[in-house]
Amino acid sequence: MTRIIAIANQKGGVGKTTTTVNLAAGLALSGKRVLLVDLDPQGNATMGSGVDKRALTHTVYHVLLGLSAIQQVRVRPDGTGYDVLPANRELAGAEVEMVALENRELRLKAALSPITSDYDFILLDCPPALNLLTLNGLVAAHSVMIPMQCEYYALEGLTDLVNTIKKVRAHLNPHIEIDGLLRTMFDPRNTLAQQVSTELQQHFGAKVYDTIIPRNVRIAEAPSYGKSALDFDPTCKGSQAYVALTAELLWRENAARAVA
Ligand code: ATP
Ligand code: MG
């Protein structure tokens, strides 16, 4: 069965895109069939996967508005082991144009349905806002992964996100679950980060991934080469952490399936 995971947090710069790209690469290396959907007009996941967003004539924007078939828009960038449904700044217009459309929150879910069975995992890189694009992601997904930095204001934003997910569950997608909270850009020498990390574990227990992504300069360098960190420098600490996260995700999926 295909697993669709939204990587979401309305807070900017917490590591959503980095996590989506490296998880896509990690799952592909594990032999999984993966589609990465870029739901952010910034197009960072697109560029970070080696697709030039400025050269695109068809993007997820056209798919959401029903102007192009998804099969014609998805691409397999050279050197990656996963497919990408790319985005660029045109997608910002979809936010406005979709408002007038019927079932505006269900557009992505409907668009994905003809190709869902082509993949084991579909990862949705959401923009830093609780807007209609993120909502489309949450409606299409089975679960949400929430990357967060362990800092003072992190927990504050989390309440809004959790409330939005609850609303989505009540009205639009009864099956959606929070898969887990992922601690990103972690610096163990920072006392506050350690305190917030402990607090997270106390509040959310098993919903917090055991894997912690450390702050690592190689992770930040990789996107400028249009590569995942796993591809750019597979042995660096950051890549190793994303390999561990991939393994943890697969382990959790198997455990959940065994129980079901
Ligand atoms: P946005 O909200 O703008 O979409 P985001 O949540 O997707 O941002 P990223 O783009 O993944 O966040 O990361 C923000 C910045 O931090 C990027 O420059 C990225 O390269 C860098 N970064 C992400 N993770 C790490 C890490 N573990 N170590 C060092 N730098 C990182
Ligand atoms: Mg991003």
Tab-separated table of C-alpha atoms and ligand atoms in Angstrom:
chain	number	residue	atom	x	y	z
A	1	MET	CA	0.000	0.000	0.000
A	2	THR	CA	1.175	3.512	-0.777
A	3	ARG	CA	1.970	5.743	2.156
A	4	ILE	CA	1.414	9.470	1.618
A	5	ILE	CA	3.242	11.669	4.120
A	6	ALA	CA	2.918	15.455	4.405
A	7	ILE	CA	6.024	17.144	5.778
A	8	ALA	CA	4.511	20.211	7.370
A	9	ASN	CA	5.119	23.011	9.816
A	10	GLN	CA	3.866	26.545	9.224
A	11	LYS	CA	7.020	27.871	10.813
A	12	GLY	CA	9.607	28.768	8.171
A	13	GLY	CA	13.092	27.329	7.898
A	14	VAL	CA	12.684	24.377	10.251
A	15	GLY	CA	13.990	21.759	7.798
A	16	LYS	CA	10.831	20.634	5.952
A	17	THR	CA	12.383	20.685	2.495
A	18	THR	CA	15.707	19.232	3.639
A	19	THR	CA	13.835	16.398	5.323
A	20	THR	CA	11.587	15.755	2.308
A	21	VAL	CA	14.494	15.637	-0.154
A	22	ASN	CA	16.736	13.460	2.015
A	23	LEU	CA	13.944	11.121	3.018
A	24	ALA	CA	13.016	10.726	-0.653
A	25	ALA	CA	16.652	9.895	-1.421
A	26	GLY	CA	16.910	7.549	1.581
A	27	LEU	CA	13.736	5.662	0.703
A	28	ALA	CA	14.833	5.391	-2.925
A	29	LEU	CA	18.187	3.954	-1.783
A	30	SER	CA	16.202	1.405	0.221
A	31	GLY	CA	14.588	0.280	-3.020
A	32	LYS	CA	11.279	2.088	-2.512
A	33	ARG	CA	9.391	3.773	-5.323
A	34	VAL	CA	9.093	7.423	-4.305
A	35	LEU	CA	7.363	10.559	-5.565
A	36	LEU	CA	8.282	13.926	-4.045
A	37	VAL	CA	5.563	16.560	-4.483
A	38	ASP	CA	6.721	20.157	-4.128
A	39	LEU	CA	3.802	22.150	-2.698
A	40	ASP	CA	5.814	25.297	-2.078
A	41	PRO	CA	6.011	28.175	-4.595
A	42	GLN	CA	9.611	28.678	-3.397
A	43	GLY	CA	10.404	25.487	-5.346
A	44	ASN	CA	13.254	24.565	-2.996
A	45	ALA	CA	12.571	20.826	-3.074
A	46	THR	CA	12.449	21.056	-6.880
A	47	MET	CA	15.840	22.797	-7.105
A	48	GLY	CA	17.278	20.639	-4.328
A	49	SER	CA	16.389	17.583	-6.400
A	50	GLY	CA	18.270	18.955	-9.403
A	51	VAL	CA	15.333	20.332	-11.408
A	52	ASP	CA	15.678	23.924	-12.665
A	53	LYS	CA	12.420	25.534	-11.547
A	54	ARG	CA	12.886	28.487	-13.940
A	55	ALA	CA	12.905	26.229	-16.989
A	56	LEU	CA	9.626	24.471	-16.212
A	57	THR	CA	6.575	24.969	-18.400
A	58	HIS	CA	4.363	22.577	-16.459
A	59	THR	CA	4.297	22.221	-12.703
A	60	VAL	CA	2.109	21.087	-9.832
A	61	TYR	CA	0.225	24.363	-10.381
A	62	HIS	CA	-1.166	23.049	-13.665
A	63	VAL	CA	-2.021	19.741	-12.041
A	64	LEU	CA	-3.925	21.355	-9.170
A	65	LEU	CA	-5.917	23.548	-11.537
A	66	GLY	CA	-6.725	20.632	-13.833
A	67	LEU	CA	-4.725	22.116	-16.731
A	68	SER	CA	-2.265	19.194	-17.068
A	69	ALA	CA	-2.306	15.483	-16.316
A	70	ILE	CA	0.030	14.520	-13.491
A	71	GLN	CA	1.687	11.881	-15.704
A	72	GLN	CA	2.890	14.658	-18.013
A	73	VAL	CA	4.274	16.831	-15.241
A	74	ARG	CA	6.201	14.441	-12.995
A	75	VAL	CA	9.884	14.122	-13.809
A	76	ARG	CA	12.766	11.852	-12.839
A	77	PRO	CA	15.741	14.169	-12.346
A	78	ASP	CA	19.128	12.852	-13.519
A	79	GLY	CA	20.982	11.134	-10.745
A	80	THR	CA	18.074	10.834	-8.306
A	81	GLY	CA	16.258	7.629	-7.593
A	82	TYR	CA	12.882	9.281	-7.150
A	83	ASP	CA	10.282	11.172	-9.162
A	84	VAL	CA	9.428	14.830	-8.584
A	85	LEU	CA	6.241	16.763	-9.153
A	86	PRO	CA	7.940	20.145	-9.415
A	87	ALA	CA	6.867	23.647	-8.420
A	88	ASN	CA	7.894	27.218	-9.035
A	89	ARG	CA	6.564	30.653	-8.154
A	90	GLU	CA	3.564	30.201	-10.434
A	91	LEU	CA	2.123	28.001	-7.688
A	92	ALA	CA	1.513	31.108	-5.559
A	93	GLY	CA	-1.287	31.943	-7.986
A	94	ALA	CA	-3.014	28.626	-7.331
A	95	GLU	CA	-3.752	29.752	-3.808
A	96	VAL	CA	-6.028	32.489	-5.210
A	97	GLU	CA	-7.316	30.659	-8.270
A	98	MET	CA	-8.340	27.537	-6.371
A	99	VAL	CA	-10.576	29.488	-4.015
A	100	ALA	CA	-13.245	29.743	-6.701
A	101	LEU	CA	-13.078	26.048	-7.576
A	102	GLU	CA	-15.253	23.275	-6.277
A	103	ASN	CA	-13.664	20.945	-3.700
A	104	ARG	CA	-10.685	23.237	-3.479
A	105	GLU	CA	-9.186	21.336	-0.524
A	106	LEU	CA	-9.428	18.024	-2.382
A	107	ARG	CA	-7.604	18.948	-5.599
A	108	LEU	CA	-4.276	17.291	-4.757
A	109	LYS	CA	-5.898	14.127	-3.416
A	110	ALA	CA	-7.880	13.775	-6.645
A	111	ALA	CA	-4.850	14.563	-8.812
A	112	LEU	CA	-2.680	11.935	-7.104
A	113	SER	CA	-5.194	9.105	-7.343
A	114	PRO	CA	-4.353	7.899	-10.893
A	115	ILE	CA	-0.644	7.482	-10.060
A	116	THR	CA	-0.724	6.607	-6.348
A	117	SER	CA	-0.191	2.900	-6.967
A	118	ASP	CA	3.020	3.654	-8.925
A	119	TYR	CA	4.704	4.451	-5.603
A	120	ASP	CA	5.454	3.034	-2.165
A	121	PHE	CA	5.850	6.521	-0.699
A	122	ILE	CA	4.602	9.947	-1.738
A	123	LEU	CA	6.211	12.797	0.213
A	124	LEU	CA	4.563	16.227	0.205
A	125	ASP	CA	6.825	19.211	0.940
A	126	CYS	CA	4.434	21.826	2.358
A	127	PRO	CA	4.988	25.607	2.378
A	128	PRO	CA	5.563	27.537	5.612
A	129	ALA	CA	1.910	28.535	6.061
A	130	LEU	CA	-1.371	26.969	7.079
A	131	ASN	CA	-2.805	27.912	3.696
A	132	LEU	CA	-4.829	26.163	1.005
A	133	LEU	CA	-1.734	24.412	-0.386
A	134	THR	CA	-0.850	22.924	2.997
A	135	LEU	CA	-4.504	22.027	3.477
A	136	ASN	CA	-4.449	20.144	0.159
A	137	GLY	CA	-1.378	18.294	1.469
A	138	LEU	CA	-3.057	17.382	4.751
A	139	VAL	CA	-6.194	16.181	2.987
A	140	ALA	CA	-4.213	13.983	0.576
A	141	ALA	CA	-1.911	12.506	3.253
A	142	HIS	CA	-2.199	9.484	5.491
A	143	SER	CA	0.074	11.081	8.024
A	144	VAL	CA	2.093	14.161	8.885
A	145	MET	CA	5.744	14.469	9.782
A	146	ILE	CA	6.545	17.680	11.649
A	147	PRO	CA	10.159	18.836	11.511
A	148	MET	CA	10.999	21.311	14.232
A	149	GLN	CA	13.925	23.126	15.731
A	150	CYS	CA	14.225	22.763	19.468
A	151	GLU	CA	13.883	26.431	20.384
A	152	TYR	CA	11.688	28.469	22.664
A	153	TYR	CA	8.902	29.358	20.219
A	154	ALA	CA	8.753	25.923	18.580
A	155	LEU	CA	6.036	24.591	20.855
A	156	GLU	CA	3.844	27.664	20.422
A	157	GLY	CA	3.468	27.121	16.675
A	158	LEU	CA	2.889	23.446	17.198
A	159	THR	CA	-0.477	24.081	18.880
A	160	ASP	CA	-1.820	25.822	15.761
A	161	LEU	CA	-0.609	23.024	13.531
A	162	VAL	CA	-2.058	20.294	15.753
A	163	ASN	CA	-5.389	22.170	15.865
A	164	THR	CA	-5.422	22.441	12.067
A	165	ILE	CA	-4.741	18.706	11.772
A	166	LYS	CA	-7.633	18.054	14.197
A	167	LYS	CA	-9.952	20.171	12.041
A	168	VAL	CA	-8.833	18.338	8.910
A	169	ARG	CA	-9.506	15.037	10.661
A	170	ALA	CA	-12.988	16.166	11.712
A	171	HIS	CA	-14.094	17.498	8.336
A	172	LEU	CA	-11.953	16.390	5.422
A	173	ASN	CA	-9.669	13.428	6.172
A	174	PRO	CA	-10.774	11.236	9.095
A	175	HIS	CA	-7.722	8.973	8.826
A	176	ILE	CA	-4.944	11.520	9.118
A	177	GLU	CA	-2.425	10.866	11.893
A	178	ILE	CA	0.582	12.696	13.234
A	179	ASP	CA	3.380	10.279	12.421
A	180	GLY	CA	5.922	12.083	14.393
A	181	LEU	CA	7.863	15.117	15.422
A	182	LEU	CA	11.366	15.323	14.043
A	183	ARG	CA	14.022	17.292	15.855
A	184	THR	CA	16.139	19.078	13.239
A	185	MET	CA	19.282	21.221	13.178
A	186	PHE	CA	19.998	19.979	16.658
A	187	ASP	CA	22.988	21.315	18.549
A	188	PRO	CA	23.622	19.201	21.659
A	189	ARG	CA	25.809	21.921	23.187
A	190	ASN	CA	22.822	24.242	23.360
A	191	THR	CA	21.159	23.846	26.760
A	192	LEU	CA	17.844	25.329	25.635
A	193	ALA	CA	17.682	22.888	22.721
A	194	GLN	CA	18.167	20.022	25.155
A	195	GLN	CA	15.440	21.359	27.455
A	196	VAL	CA	12.949	21.759	24.594
A	197	SER	CA	13.859	18.311	23.303
A	198	THR	CA	13.118	16.769	26.729
A	199	GLU	CA	9.854	18.702	26.946
A	200	LEU	CA	8.830	17.415	23.528
A	201	GLN	CA	9.433	13.839	24.614
A	202	GLN	CA	7.450	14.385	27.818
A	203	HIS	CA	4.484	15.863	25.924
A	204	PHE	CA	4.448	13.693	22.834
A	205	GLY	CA	6.149	10.467	23.944
A	206	ALA	CA	6.464	7.921	21.152
A	207	LYS	CA	5.327	10.537	18.609
A	208	VAL	CA	8.834	11.989	18.744
A	209	TYR	CA	11.219	10.218	16.377
A	210	ASP	CA	14.208	8.691	18.128
A	211	THR	CA	16.398	9.937	15.292
A	212	ILE	CA	17.687	13.473	15.763
A	213	ILE	CA	19.001	15.448	12.783
A	214	PRO	CA	22.129	17.368	13.836
A	215	ARG	CA	23.107	20.761	12.536
A	216	ASN	CA	25.581	19.909	9.799
A	217	VAL	CA	27.095	22.206	7.210
A	218	ARG	CA	27.185	19.532	4.476
A	219	ILE	CA	23.371	19.312	4.629
A	220	ALA	CA	23.159	23.042	3.964
A	221	GLU	CA	25.662	22.856	1.088
A	222	ALA	CA	24.010	20.027	-0.831
A	223	PRO	CA	21.037	21.984	-2.318
A	224	SER	CA	23.343	24.395	-4.159
A	225	TYR	CA	24.573	21.376	-6.131
A	226	GLY	CA	20.982	20.266	-6.811
A	227	LYS	CA	21.563	17.180	-4.723
A	228	SER	CA	20.333	15.583	-1.547
A	229	ALA	CA	22.919	15.405	1.215
A	230	LEU	CA	22.770	11.626	0.857
A	231	ASP	CA	23.921	11.962	-2.712
A	232	PHE	CA	26.325	14.863	-2.126
A	233	ASP	CA	28.169	13.433	0.892
A	234	PRO	CA	26.780	10.100	2.042
A	235	THR	CA	29.171	9.760	4.971
A	236	CYS	CA	28.653	13.123	6.678
A	237	LYS	CA	26.860	13.182	10.034
A	238	GLY	CA	23.753	14.781	8.532
A	239	SER	CA	23.397	12.135	5.823
A	240	GLN	CA	23.885	9.375	8.356
A	241	ALA	CA	21.084	10.869	10.443
A	242	TYR	CA	18.745	10.867	7.432
A	243	VAL	CA	19.695	7.239	6.732
A	244	ALA	CA	18.756	6.470	10.342
A	245	LEU	CA	15.478	8.383	9.947
A	246	THR	CA	14.651	6.394	6.812
A	247	ALA	CA	15.267	3.157	8.703
A	248	GLU	CA	13.156	4.350	11.632
A	249	LEU	CA	10.300	5.332	9.322
A	250	LEU	CA	10.380	1.953	7.568
A	251	TRP	CA	10.572	0.145	10.892
A	252	ARG	CA	7.582	2.109	12.221
A	253	GLU	CA	5.588	1.419	9.038
A	254	ASN	CA	6.231	-2.313	9.375
A	255	ALA	CA	5.345	-2.298	13.058
A	256	ALA	CA	2.095	-0.425	12.357
A	257	ARG	CA	1.221	-2.864	9.579
A	258	ALA	CA	1.877	-5.857	11.819
A	259	VAL	CA	-0.569	-4.469	14.398
A	260	ALA	CA	-3.260	-3.575	11.838
B	1	ATP	P1	10.698	26.936	4.404
B	1	ATP	O1	9.777	27.096	5.561
B	1	ATP	O2	11.239	28.219	3.878
B	1	ATP	O3	10.132	26.048	3.343
B	1	ATP	P2	12.047	24.636	5.406
B	1	ATP	O4	11.275	24.362	6.657
B	1	ATP	O5	11.726	23.823	4.225
B	1	ATP	O6	11.989	26.182	5.021
B	1	ATP	P3	14.793	24.055	4.861
B	1	ATP	O7	14.728	24.832	3.591
B	1	ATP	O8	14.844	22.583	4.764
B	1	ATP	O9	13.592	24.482	5.798
B	1	ATP	O10	16.019	24.519	5.766
B	1	ATP	C1	16.238	25.889	6.037
B	1	ATP	C2	17.733	26.187	5.884
B	1	ATP	O11	18.469	25.445	6.843
B	1	ATP	C3	18.280	25.777	4.532
B	1	ATP	O12	19.258	26.698	4.160
B	1	ATP	C4	18.897	24.417	4.802
B	1	ATP	O13	19.959	24.115	3.911
B	1	ATP	C5	19.392	24.571	6.206
B	1	ATP	N1	19.351	23.296	6.952
B	1	ATP	C6	18.323	22.422	7.046
B	1	ATP	N2	18.631	21.379	7.831
B	1	ATP	C7	19.904	21.595	8.260
B	1	ATP	C8	20.803	20.877	9.112
B	1	ATP	N3	20.463	19.739	9.698
B	1	ATP	N4	22.032	21.413	9.327
B	1	ATP	C9	22.397	22.586	8.753
B	1	ATP	N5	21.609	23.303	7.959
B	1	ATP	C10	20.376	22.826	7.697
B	2	MG	MG	10.777	24.409	2.437
